[in-house]
Coordinates of C-alpha atoms in Angstrom, one line a residue:
Chain A
M1 CA -160.8 -2.8 11.4
K2 CA -158.8 -5.2 13.5
P3 CA -159.3 -8.9 12.9
V4 CA -160.5 -11.1 15.7
T5 CA -161.0 -14.9 15.6
I6 CA -164.4 -16.2 16.8
Y7 CA -164.2 -19.6 18.4
D8 CA -167.5 -21.5 18.9
P9 CA -167.7 -24.1 21.7
T10 CA -171.5 -24.5 21.4
L11 CA -171.2 -28.2 20.7
R12 CA -168.8 -28.7 23.7
D13 CA -169.6 -26.3 26.5
G14 CA -173.4 -26.4 25.6
Q15 CA -173.4 -30.0 26.5
H16 CA -173.3 -29.0 30.2
A17 CA -176.8 -27.6 29.8
V18 CA -178.3 -30.8 28.5
K19 CA -176.3 -33.3 30.6
H20 CA -174.1 -34.2 27.6
Q21 CA -177.0 -35.6 25.6
L22 CA -176.6 -33.9 22.2
S23 CA -177.3 -36.4 19.4
A24 CA -175.2 -37.0 16.3
A25 CA -178.0 -35.4 14.2
A26 CA -178.0 -32.3 16.3
L27 CA -174.2 -32.0 16.2
R28 CA -174.2 -32.4 12.4
G29 CA -177.0 -29.9 11.9
Y30 CA -175.4 -27.2 14.0
A31 CA -171.9 -27.8 12.6
E32 CA -173.3 -27.4 9.0
A33 CA -175.0 -24.1 10.0
A34 CA -171.9 -22.7 11.7
D35 CA -169.8 -23.7 8.7
A36 CA -172.2 -21.9 6.4
A37 CA -171.9 -18.8 8.6
G38 CA -168.1 -18.8 8.3
I39 CA -167.4 -19.4 11.9
P40 CA -163.6 -20.0 12.0
V41 CA -163.5 -22.8 14.6
V42 CA -166.3 -25.1 15.8
E43 CA -165.4 -27.1 19.0
V44 CA -167.1 -30.4 19.8
G45 CA -167.0 -32.9 22.6
H46 CA -168.3 -33.9 26.0
G47 CA -168.7 -30.8 28.2
N48 CA -165.5 -31.5 30.1
G49 CA -163.8 -32.5 26.8
L50 CA -162.2 -35.7 25.4
G51 CA -162.5 -38.8 27.5
A52 CA -164.6 -37.0 30.2
S53 CA -167.9 -39.0 29.9
S54 CA -168.4 -40.0 33.5
L55 CA -170.9 -40.3 36.4
Q56 CA -169.0 -37.5 38.1
V57 CA -170.1 -35.0 35.4
G58 CA -172.5 -36.9 33.2
R59 CA -172.2 -39.7 30.7
A60 CA -172.4 -38.6 27.1
A61 CA -175.2 -39.9 24.7
V62 CA -172.6 -40.1 21.9
S63 CA -169.0 -41.4 22.0
D64 CA -166.1 -39.1 21.3
D65 CA -165.4 -41.1 18.1
V66 CA -168.9 -40.4 16.8
M67 CA -168.9 -36.8 17.9
L68 CA -165.6 -36.1 16.1
S69 CA -166.3 -38.0 12.9
T70 CA -169.8 -36.4 12.6
V71 CA -168.6 -32.8 13.0
R72 CA -165.6 -33.4 10.9
E73 CA -167.8 -34.5 8.0
A74 CA -170.1 -31.5 8.5
L75 CA -167.3 -28.9 8.4
R76 CA -166.1 -27.8 4.9
H77 CA -164.4 -24.5 5.8
S78 CA -164.5 -24.1 9.5
R79 CA -161.7 -25.8 11.5
M80 CA -162.6 -28.4 14.2
G81 CA -161.6 -27.7 17.8
V82 CA -161.5 -30.1 20.7
F83 CA -160.9 -29.6 24.4
M84 CA -159.1 -31.8 27.0
L85 CA -158.5 -31.7 30.7
P86 CA -155.3 -33.5 31.9
G87 CA -156.4 -36.1 34.5
W88 CA -159.7 -36.5 32.7
G89 CA -158.5 -37.2 29.1
T90 CA -155.1 -38.7 28.2
S91 CA -152.6 -38.5 25.3
D92 CA -154.5 -41.5 23.8
D93 CA -157.6 -39.3 23.5
L94 CA -155.5 -36.5 21.9
R95 CA -154.0 -39.0 19.4
K96 CA -157.5 -40.2 18.5
A97 CA -158.7 -36.6 18.1
L98 CA -155.8 -35.7 15.8
A99 CA -156.6 -38.9 13.7
H100 CA -160.2 -37.6 13.4
G101 CA -158.9 -34.4 12.0
A102 CA -159.0 -32.0 14.9
D103 CA -157.3 -28.7 13.8
V104 CA -157.2 -26.9 17.2
V105 CA -156.7 -28.7 20.5
R106 CA -157.3 -26.8 23.7
V107 CA -155.8 -28.1 26.9
G108 CA -157.6 -26.8 29.9
V109 CA -156.1 -26.5 33.4
H110 CA -157.1 -24.8 36.6
C111 CA -155.6 -21.3 36.4
T112 CA -152.8 -22.0 38.8
E113 CA -151.9 -25.5 37.6
T114 CA -150.4 -24.9 34.2
S115 CA -147.7 -27.6 34.8
L116 CA -150.4 -30.2 34.5
A117 CA -150.5 -29.4 30.8
E118 CA -146.7 -29.7 30.2
R119 CA -146.8 -33.2 28.9
H120 CA -149.8 -32.8 26.6
L121 CA -148.8 -29.5 25.1
D122 CA -145.4 -30.9 24.5
F123 CA -147.0 -34.0 22.8
L124 CA -149.2 -31.8 20.6
A125 CA -146.3 -29.6 19.6
S126 CA -144.3 -32.7 18.6
E127 CA -147.3 -33.7 16.4
G128 CA -147.4 -30.3 14.8
A129 CA -150.9 -29.7 16.1
E130 CA -152.2 -26.2 16.9
A131 CA -152.4 -26.4 20.7
H132 CA -153.9 -23.8 23.0
C133 CA -153.8 -23.6 26.7
V134 CA -156.8 -22.2 28.6
L135 CA -156.6 -21.2 32.3
M136 CA -160.0 -22.0 33.9
M137 CA -161.7 -20.4 36.9
S138 CA -159.4 -17.5 36.2
H139 CA -161.1 -15.2 38.9
M140 CA -159.1 -17.3 41.4
A141 CA -155.7 -15.8 40.3
S142 CA -154.3 -12.2 40.0
P143 CA -153.5 -10.7 36.6
A144 CA -149.7 -11.1 37.3
E145 CA -150.2 -14.8 38.3
L146 CA -152.2 -15.4 35.1
A147 CA -149.6 -13.7 33.0
G148 CA -146.9 -15.9 34.5
H149 CA -148.9 -19.1 33.8
A150 CA -149.5 -17.9 30.3
V151 CA -145.8 -17.5 29.7
T152 CA -145.3 -21.0 31.1
A153 CA -147.9 -22.5 28.8
V154 CA -146.3 -20.8 25.7
G155 CA -142.9 -22.3 26.9
Y156 CA -144.6 -25.8 26.8
G157 CA -145.6 -25.2 23.2
A158 CA -149.0 -23.5 23.3
R159 CA -149.7 -21.4 20.2
G160 CA -152.6 -19.6 21.9
V161 CA -153.2 -19.0 25.5
G162 CA -156.0 -17.3 27.6
I163 CA -158.5 -17.4 30.3
M164 CA -162.0 -18.8 31.0
D165 CA -164.3 -17.0 33.3
S166 CA -165.7 -20.4 34.3
A167 CA -167.8 -19.0 37.2
G168 CA -169.0 -15.9 35.3
H169 CA -167.6 -13.8 38.1
F170 CA -165.8 -11.0 36.2
L171 CA -166.8 -7.5 35.6
P172 CA -165.3 -5.7 32.5
S173 CA -162.5 -4.0 34.4
D174 CA -161.4 -7.4 35.8
V175 CA -161.1 -8.8 32.3
S176 CA -159.2 -5.7 30.9
E177 CA -156.6 -6.1 33.6
R178 CA -156.1 -9.8 33.2
I179 CA -156.2 -9.9 29.4
G180 CA -153.9 -6.8 29.3
A181 CA -151.4 -8.5 31.6
I182 CA -151.4 -11.7 29.5
A183 CA -151.2 -9.9 26.1
E184 CA -148.2 -7.9 27.4
A185 CA -146.4 -11.1 28.5
V186 CA -146.8 -13.4 25.5
D187 CA -146.6 -13.1 21.7
V188 CA -149.2 -15.7 20.8
P189 CA -153.0 -15.0 20.3
V190 CA -154.7 -14.4 23.7
I191 CA -158.1 -16.1 24.3
F192 CA -161.1 -15.0 26.3
H193 CA -164.1 -17.3 27.2
G194 CA -166.9 -15.7 29.1
H195 CA -169.9 -16.9 31.1
N196 CA -173.0 -14.9 31.7
N197 CA -173.8 -15.4 35.4
L198 CA -173.9 -11.7 36.1
G199 CA -175.1 -10.6 32.7
M200 CA -171.6 -9.4 31.7
A201 CA -170.5 -11.9 29.1
V202 CA -170.8 -9.7 26.0
A203 CA -169.4 -6.6 27.8
N204 CA -166.6 -8.7 29.2
S205 CA -165.7 -10.1 25.7
V206 CA -165.6 -6.6 24.2
A207 CA -163.3 -5.5 27.1
A208 CA -161.1 -8.5 26.3
A209 CA -160.8 -7.6 22.6
E210 CA -160.0 -4.0 23.6
A211 CA -157.3 -5.3 26.0
G212 CA -155.7 -7.3 23.3
A213 CA -157.5 -10.7 23.1
A214 CA -157.4 -12.1 19.5
I215 CA -159.6 -15.2 20.0
I216 CA -163.0 -14.7 21.6
D217 CA -165.4 -17.6 22.4
G218 CA -169.2 -17.5 22.0
C219 CA -172.0 -20.0 21.9
A220 CA -175.2 -19.9 20.0
R221 CA -178.0 -18.5 22.2
G222 CA -175.3 -18.6 24.9
F223 CA -175.8 -22.4 25.1
G224 CA -173.8 -23.5 28.2
A225 CA -174.1 -24.4 31.9
G226 CA -176.4 -22.3 34.1
A227 CA -176.7 -18.7 32.8
G228 CA -174.8 -19.8 29.7
N229 CA -171.8 -18.5 27.9
T230 CA -171.3 -15.3 25.8
Q231 CA -174.1 -15.2 23.3
L232 CA -172.4 -15.7 19.9
E233 CA -175.0 -14.0 17.6
V234 CA -174.9 -10.9 19.9
L235 CA -171.1 -11.0 20.3
V236 CA -170.3 -10.9 16.6
P237 CA -172.3 -7.8 15.6
V238 CA -171.3 -6.0 18.7
L239 CA -167.6 -6.7 18.0
E240 CA -168.2 -5.5 14.4
R241 CA -169.7 -2.3 15.6
T242 CA -166.9 -1.8 18.0
G243 CA -164.4 -2.0 15.1
Y244 CA -163.4 -5.7 14.9
R245 CA -163.6 -7.8 11.8
T246 CA -164.9 -11.4 12.3
G247 CA -165.5 -12.5 8.7
I248 CA -168.8 -14.1 9.8
D249 CA -172.0 -13.7 7.7
L250 CA -174.7 -12.1 10.0
Y251 CA -177.8 -13.7 8.5
A252 CA -176.2 -17.2 8.4
L253 CA -175.1 -16.7 12.0
L254 CA -178.6 -15.8 13.0
D255 CA -179.9 -18.9 11.2
A256 CA -177.4 -21.1 13.0
A257 CA -178.6 -19.6 16.3
E258 CA -182.2 -20.3 15.4
F259 CA -181.2 -23.9 14.6
A260 CA -179.5 -24.2 18.0
E261 CA -182.5 -22.9 19.9
R262 CA -184.8 -25.3 18.0
E263 CA -182.6 -28.4 17.9
L264 CA -180.0 -28.3 20.7
M265 CA -181.8 -27.1 23.8
P266 CA -185.1 -27.3 25.6
A267 CA -184.9 -23.5 26.2
P268 CA -182.2 -20.9 25.9
P269 CA -180.2 -20.3 29.1
V270 CA -181.6 -17.7 31.6
T271 CA -179.8 -16.0 34.4
G272 CA -181.7 -17.7 37.2
S273 CA -181.2 -17.5 40.9
L274 CA -178.6 -20.3 41.1
S275 CA -176.6 -18.8 38.2
I276 CA -176.4 -15.5 40.0
V277 CA -175.3 -17.2 43.2
S278 CA -172.7 -19.3 41.4
G279 CA -171.3 -16.2 39.8
L280 CA -171.1 -14.4 43.1
A281 CA -169.7 -17.4 44.9
G282 CA -167.1 -18.0 42.2
V283 CA -168.2 -21.6 41.6
F284 CA -168.2 -23.3 38.2
S285 CA -171.7 -22.9 36.5
G286 CA -171.7 -26.5 35.4
F287 CA -172.4 -27.6 39.0
K288 CA -176.0 -26.4 38.7
H289 CA -177.7 -29.6 37.8
P290 CA -176.0 -31.9 40.4
V291 CA -176.4 -29.2 43.1
L292 CA -180.1 -28.9 42.3
E293 CA -180.6 -32.7 42.4
A294 CA -178.6 -33.4 45.5
S295 CA -180.2 -30.4 47.4
A296 CA -183.7 -31.4 46.5
R297 CA -183.1 -35.0 47.8
A298 CA -181.7 -33.7 51.1
G299 CA -184.0 -30.7 51.6
V300 CA -181.2 -28.1 51.8
D301 CA -181.1 -24.7 50.0
P302 CA -179.1 -25.0 46.8
R303 CA -178.0 -21.4 47.2
D304 CA -176.3 -22.4 50.5
V305 CA -174.6 -25.3 48.7
F306 CA -173.1 -22.9 46.1
F307 CA -171.8 -20.5 48.8
E308 CA -170.3 -23.4 50.8
L309 CA -168.7 -24.8 47.6
G310 CA -167.2 -21.3 47.0
R311 CA -165.9 -21.2 50.6
R312 CA -164.2 -24.6 50.0
Q313 CA -162.7 -23.2 46.7
A314 CA -164.1 -26.0 44.6
I315 CA -162.7 -26.1 41.1
A316 CA -164.1 -27.4 37.8
G317 CA -164.2 -31.2 38.0
Q318 CA -164.8 -31.4 41.7
E319 CA -168.5 -32.3 41.4
D320 CA -167.9 -35.1 44.0
L321 CA -167.7 -32.4 46.7
I322 CA -171.4 -31.6 46.3
V323 CA -172.4 -34.8 48.1
D324 CA -170.2 -33.9 51.1
V325 CA -171.4 -30.3 51.2
V326 CA -175.0 -31.3 51.0
A327 CA -174.5 -33.9 53.8
H328 CA -172.7 -31.3 55.9
L329 CA -175.5 -28.7 55.5
R330 CA -178.1 -31.3 56.3
E331 CA -176.2 -32.1 59.5
V332 CA -175.9 -28.4 60.4
A333 CA -179.6 -27.9 59.9
R334 CA -180.5 -30.7 62.3
Chain B
M1 CA -133.4 -55.9 60.5
T2 CA -133.8 -56.1 56.7
E3 CA -131.7 -53.5 54.8
V4 CA -133.6 -51.4 52.3
A5 CA -132.8 -48.7 49.8
V6 CA -135.0 -45.8 48.6
I7 CA -134.6 -44.2 45.2
G8 CA -136.2 -40.8 44.8
T9 CA -136.2 -37.9 47.2
G10 CA -139.5 -36.1 46.6
A11 CA -142.3 -36.1 49.1
I12 CA -143.0 -39.8 48.6
G13 CA -139.3 -40.8 49.1
R14 CA -139.0 -38.5 52.1
D15 CA -142.1 -40.0 53.8
L16 CA -140.9 -43.5 53.1
V17 CA -137.6 -42.8 54.8
G18 CA -139.7 -41.5 57.8
K19 CA -141.8 -44.6 57.9
I20 CA -138.8 -46.9 57.5
H21 CA -137.3 -45.0 60.4
R22 CA -140.3 -46.0 62.5
S23 CA -140.4 -49.6 61.3
P24 CA -139.2 -52.3 63.8
V25 CA -138.0 -54.6 61.0
L26 CA -136.7 -52.3 58.2
D27 CA -133.3 -50.6 58.2
C28 CA -132.6 -47.8 55.8
A29 CA -129.2 -48.6 54.2
L30 CA -129.2 -46.0 51.4
V31 CA -131.3 -43.1 50.1
A32 CA -130.4 -42.2 46.5
G33 CA -131.5 -39.1 44.6
R34 CA -130.3 -37.0 41.8
N35 CA -129.7 -33.6 43.4
P36 CA -127.1 -33.4 46.2
E37 CA -128.9 -30.3 47.5
S38 CA -132.4 -31.8 47.7
E39 CA -134.4 -31.6 50.9
G40 CA -135.0 -35.3 50.7
L41 CA -131.3 -36.2 50.9
K42 CA -130.7 -33.7 53.7
H43 CA -133.7 -35.2 55.6
A44 CA -132.3 -38.7 55.3
A45 CA -128.8 -37.5 56.3
R46 CA -130.3 -35.8 59.4
L47 CA -131.8 -39.1 60.4
G48 CA -128.3 -40.6 60.1
Y49 CA -128.8 -42.7 56.9
P50 CA -126.3 -43.0 54.0
T51 CA -127.2 -40.9 51.0
S52 CA -126.0 -40.5 47.4
A53 CA -126.9 -38.2 44.5
E54 CA -126.0 -41.0 42.0
G55 CA -129.5 -42.4 41.8
I56 CA -129.9 -46.0 40.6
D57 CA -126.1 -46.3 40.0
A58 CA -125.5 -45.8 43.7
V59 CA -128.1 -48.6 44.5
L60 CA -126.4 -51.0 42.1
A61 CA -122.9 -50.2 43.4
A62 CA -123.8 -50.5 47.1
G63 CA -126.3 -53.4 46.7
P64 CA -127.8 -55.9 46.4
F65 CA -130.4 -54.9 48.9
P66 CA -133.2 -57.3 49.8
I67 CA -135.7 -54.5 49.2
V68 CA -135.6 -51.3 47.1
F69 CA -138.3 -48.7 47.0
D70 CA -138.7 -46.8 43.8
A71 CA -140.2 -43.4 44.4
T72 CA -139.0 -41.8 41.1
N73 CA -141.4 -41.7 38.1
A74 CA -143.1 -44.2 35.8
L75 CA -140.5 -43.9 33.0
S76 CA -137.5 -44.3 35.3
H77 CA -139.1 -47.3 37.0
K78 CA -139.0 -49.2 33.7
E79 CA -135.2 -48.7 33.5
H80 CA -134.8 -49.5 37.2
W81 CA -136.6 -52.8 36.8
Q82 CA -134.4 -53.7 33.8
L83 CA -131.3 -53.0 35.9
L84 CA -132.5 -54.8 39.0
K85 CA -134.4 -57.8 37.6
D86 CA -131.4 -60.1 37.7
V87 CA -130.5 -59.1 41.2
D88 CA -132.0 -60.8 44.3
T89 CA -134.0 -57.7 45.2
L90 CA -137.7 -57.0 45.8
L91 CA -138.5 -53.8 43.9
I92 CA -141.4 -52.0 45.4
D93 CA -142.8 -49.5 42.9
L94 CA -144.5 -46.3 44.1
T95 CA -144.8 -44.9 40.5
P96 CA -147.8 -45.6 38.3
S97 CA -145.6 -47.6 35.8
R98 CA -147.8 -50.7 35.7
V99 CA -144.7 -52.9 35.4
G100 CA -144.9 -55.1 38.4
D101 CA -147.6 -57.2 40.1
M102 CA -150.3 -55.0 41.6
V103 CA -150.7 -55.0 45.4
V104 CA -153.6 -53.7 47.6
P105 CA -153.0 -55.0 51.1
T106 CA -156.6 -55.6 52.2
V107 CA -157.4 -57.2 48.9
T108 CA -154.3 -59.2 47.9
G109 CA -153.8 -60.5 51.4
T110 CA -151.1 -60.4 54.0
R111 CA -148.8 -63.0 52.4
A112 CA -145.4 -61.8 51.0
P113 CA -145.6 -61.1 47.3
A114 CA -144.3 -63.8 45.0
A115 CA -143.2 -61.3 42.3
R116 CA -139.9 -59.5 42.4
D117 CA -141.4 -56.2 41.2
V118 CA -144.6 -55.1 42.9
S119 CA -146.6 -52.1 42.0
L120 CA -148.5 -50.0 44.5
I121 CA -150.7 -48.8 41.6
S122 CA -151.6 -45.2 42.6
C123 CA -152.9 -43.2 45.5
G124 CA -156.4 -43.2 44.1
G125 CA -156.1 -47.0 43.5
Q126 CA -155.0 -47.7 47.1
A127 CA -157.9 -45.5 48.5
A128 CA -160.6 -46.8 46.2
I129 CA -159.9 -50.5 45.5
P130 CA -160.6 -51.9 49.0
V131 CA -164.2 -50.4 48.7
A132 CA -164.6 -51.2 45.0
H133 CA -163.5 -54.8 45.6
A134 CA -165.9 -55.1 48.5
L135 CA -168.9 -53.7 46.6
A136 CA -168.2 -55.8 43.5
G137 CA -167.9 -58.9 45.7
R138 CA -171.3 -58.3 47.3
F139 CA -173.4 -56.7 44.5
P140 CA -173.7 -57.0 40.7
V141 CA -171.7 -53.8 39.9
S142 CA -171.8 -52.9 36.2
Y143 CA -169.7 -49.7 36.2
L144 CA -167.1 -48.2 38.5
E145 CA -165.5 -44.8 38.5
V146 CA -163.0 -43.3 40.9
V147 CA -162.4 -39.5 41.2
S148 CA -159.5 -38.5 43.4
T149 CA -158.4 -35.0 44.5
V150 CA -154.9 -34.2 45.5
A151 CA -153.7 -30.9 47.0
S152 CA -151.7 -29.0 44.6
R153 CA -148.9 -28.3 47.1
I154 CA -148.1 -32.0 47.4
A155 CA -148.4 -32.9 43.7
G156 CA -144.8 -32.9 42.5
R157 CA -143.4 -32.8 39.0
A158 CA -143.5 -36.6 38.5
T159 CA -147.2 -36.7 39.5
R160 CA -148.0 -33.9 37.1
L161 CA -146.1 -35.5 34.2
N162 CA -147.5 -39.0 34.9
L163 CA -151.3 -38.2 34.8
D164 CA -151.8 -40.4 31.8
E165 CA -150.1 -43.3 33.6
Y166 CA -152.1 -42.6 36.7
V167 CA -155.3 -42.9 34.8
A168 CA -154.4 -46.0 32.8
T169 CA -152.9 -47.8 35.8
T170 CA -155.7 -47.0 38.2
Q171 CA -158.3 -48.1 35.6
T172 CA -156.5 -51.4 35.0
A173 CA -156.2 -52.1 38.7
L174 CA -159.9 -51.3 39.3
T175 CA -160.9 -53.8 36.6
E176 CA -158.4 -56.5 37.9
F177 CA -159.6 -56.3 41.5
S178 CA -163.3 -55.8 41.0
G179 CA -163.9 -57.9 37.9
V180 CA -165.9 -54.9 36.5
R181 CA -164.8 -54.3 32.9
D182 CA -166.1 -50.8 32.5
T183 CA -164.1 -48.6 34.8
K184 CA -162.8 -45.0 34.8
A185 CA -160.3 -43.0 36.8
I186 CA -160.1 -39.2 37.1
L187 CA -157.6 -37.1 39.0
N188 CA -158.2 -33.5 40.1
I189 CA -155.5 -31.3 41.6
S190 CA -156.9 -28.8 44.0
P191 CA -155.2 -25.4 44.7
A192 CA -157.4 -24.6 47.7
V193 CA -155.7 -22.8 50.6
P194 CA -155.5 -24.2 53.2
P195 CA -154.8 -27.4 51.2
A196 CA -157.7 -29.8 50.9
T197 CA -157.2 -33.3 52.5
F198 CA -156.8 -36.1 49.9
R199 CA -160.2 -37.5 48.9
T200 CA -161.6 -40.1 46.6
A201 CA -165.1 -40.5 45.4
I202 CA -166.3 -43.9 44.1
H203 CA -169.2 -43.8 41.8
A204 CA -170.8 -47.2 41.0
V205 CA -173.8 -48.4 39.0
V206 CA -175.3 -51.1 41.2
P207 CA -178.7 -52.4 40.1
G208 CA -180.8 -53.4 43.2
A209 CA -178.5 -52.0 45.8
S210 CA -179.9 -51.5 49.3
A211 CA -178.6 -48.4 51.1
T212 CA -178.3 -50.3 54.4
E213 CA -176.3 -53.2 52.9
V214 CA -174.1 -50.8 50.9
R215 CA -173.2 -48.8 54.0
A216 CA -172.3 -52.0 55.9
V217 CA -170.1 -53.3 53.1
V218 CA -168.3 -50.0 52.8
A219 CA -167.9 -49.5 56.5
E220 CA -166.3 -53.0 56.9
A221 CA -163.9 -52.4 54.0
A222 CA -162.9 -49.0 55.4
E223 CA -162.3 -50.5 58.9
R224 CA -159.8 -53.0 57.4
V225 CA -157.8 -50.3 55.7
R226 CA -157.7 -48.3 58.9
A227 CA -155.7 -51.1 60.4
F228 CA -152.6 -49.8 58.6
A229 CA -153.8 -46.3 57.4
P230 CA -155.6 -44.8 60.4
G231 CA -156.4 -41.5 58.6
Y232 CA -158.8 -43.4 56.2
R233 CA -162.5 -42.6 56.7
V234 CA -165.8 -42.6 54.9
L235 CA -167.3 -39.1 54.5
A236 CA -170.5 -39.9 52.8
C237 CA -172.2 -43.0 51.3
E238 CA -175.3 -42.2 49.2
V239 CA -177.5 -44.6 47.3
N240 CA -179.9 -43.2 44.8
G241 CA -181.7 -45.7 42.6
D242 CA -178.9 -47.8 41.0
R243 CA -176.3 -45.1 41.7
V244 CA -173.9 -45.4 44.6
V245 CA -171.5 -42.6 45.6
V246 CA -169.0 -43.2 48.4
S247 CA -166.7 -40.4 49.3
L248 CA -163.5 -41.1 51.4
E249 CA -160.9 -39.0 52.9
V250 CA -157.4 -39.9 53.9
A251 CA -155.5 -37.8 56.4
A252 CA -151.8 -38.4 56.7
D253 CA -150.4 -40.1 59.8
S254 CA -146.8 -39.2 59.3
D255 CA -143.8 -37.5 60.9
V256 CA -142.9 -36.0 57.6
L257 CA -146.1 -35.2 55.7
P258 CA -148.7 -32.5 56.4
R259 CA -152.1 -33.9 57.4
Y260 CA -153.7 -33.2 53.9
A261 CA -151.1 -35.4 52.1
G262 CA -153.1 -38.6 52.7
N263 CA -152.5 -39.6 49.0
L264 CA -148.8 -40.2 49.8
D265 CA -149.5 -41.6 53.3
I266 CA -151.8 -44.4 52.0
I267 CA -149.6 -45.6 49.2
N268 CA -146.5 -45.4 51.4
S269 CA -148.2 -47.2 54.3
A270 CA -149.2 -50.0 51.9
A271 CA -145.6 -50.2 50.6
I272 CA -144.1 -50.4 54.1
L273 CA -146.6 -53.2 54.9
V274 CA -145.5 -55.1 51.8
A275 CA -141.9 -54.7 52.7
E276 CA -142.4 -55.8 56.3
Q277 CA -144.2 -58.9 55.1
H278 CA -141.4 -59.7 52.7
A279 CA -138.8 -59.1 55.5
A280 CA -140.7 -61.5 57.7
R281 CA -141.0 -64.3 55.1
P282 CA -139.3 -67.6 55.9
V283 CA -136.0 -68.1 54.1
V284 CA -136.0 -71.0 51.8
V285 CA -132.6 -72.7 51.8
G286 CA -131.5 -73.9 48.3
G287 CA -134.9 -72.8 47.0

């Protein structure tokens, strides 16, 4: 069996589903359960990563310092991961995260803007940290473009590189092509991070592994924005049956997922109307809450808002566009 | 006419040269870059201005100039200030270095700056601070956040490498000019095609804000900015409980820049205004 590394961003990406309100006790409980299951990397933070607590996306209930020290204490075997978006977090945030004992640092950029990560990847390499670069909203670039950006990221010092299907737009063949192109172009582990807007997250993750991805992301109960991410406790046994070795204990993994459902979320994600629309429109799933709220206030159809955001090519982080789009649709309706 | 020099030949430098060309009081005496083949140097030469690929060394050799615009990057600006601080020059800094005194024309007034190194802060700072300052002057603002979006095509290498400085400098300036201690700055780079016009959203926590009053304060602040940056306009102004969201757009009014590059237009327009005020200041004999 071929080894594959499971990377668990439940305590980071899941934050989008609960407006970044996870408590320190919830973080500790899940981190302990994930550690007991032998999950290799447990990522923690605000949904948009280090330094990203904001009105634009949501202010976190717990500071970065408390999140990192809580999860660090809870992990005995698993490595701790953090996420950072240049322009949102800064090198100071990276320094603090390393001081807290972060083992893996992912720098996220929109899939065509890898040069935004040059400085931070260079800094992390000089600190000897294991830095990854993830290309977000990767449905907005071709396989060849993504491979080119992956090569650039490795040149900046990334020791892992890959793609996020931030809008949950991909079908398995899209993933195979893109992961295949990247795996052929770089000699570092390739990452795939799926979203479930069109019900494809597990199938897409298997396609990624078969195309050469060595690091696959999954969240307990799929905890994440909108329709959620790849469901971790489904992903792991499916990969094992397909012929990949994860090193994760099934029962302990199922227990961690039970804990997550009970303690982290009001209800597990479902593929609701807006998640389907955001997947089709190619818009970041994390826009769901602000779109719903702004649409309800203005009396416009939130599905129209998603398609208009897609038309304007909104990228992750551009939640401020929602106010304009809603105002525009309200005007058009009059 | 007051002689000025420009260091840096990226999009900011190129537009500055275009704006100096239009100015009735400023005369471009030197444009200095690093690459003799750069578009910026060719553009300056086509307009008939002296150029050099020797960077700051050329400015030191040909100077002193009464005014030097620094359109390089935050790190280089620190060196340039060290080299120019003992020379009788006003250094106008377009990088987010946070070295000089910060200037926002509609807030710091129309007098010539007293400092010899003035900082234009950042594009997001120039767009947001007039509104943030007006809101904080009228209401008890407890938190301010500014999210700007720049089109990828106009975000050059210095911008991309200086994101940390952009964030720190914009936050510091927001606090300095609004008096609000808790501030945050965020920068997004948009790859949309056709490129998205530069925009800035201001989120504020304002207990007891009335929507009518907020809109009036924002409209008045925007009108004053439009006096020197005509492409500046308010797109939306929403008040929901104690949350205020103002979104602004700046379209470029420039011979050099595409319309979407309002980020460069607003910071350069402010810089030119500062230079023109300095050029018009009374000369103090023996002072």
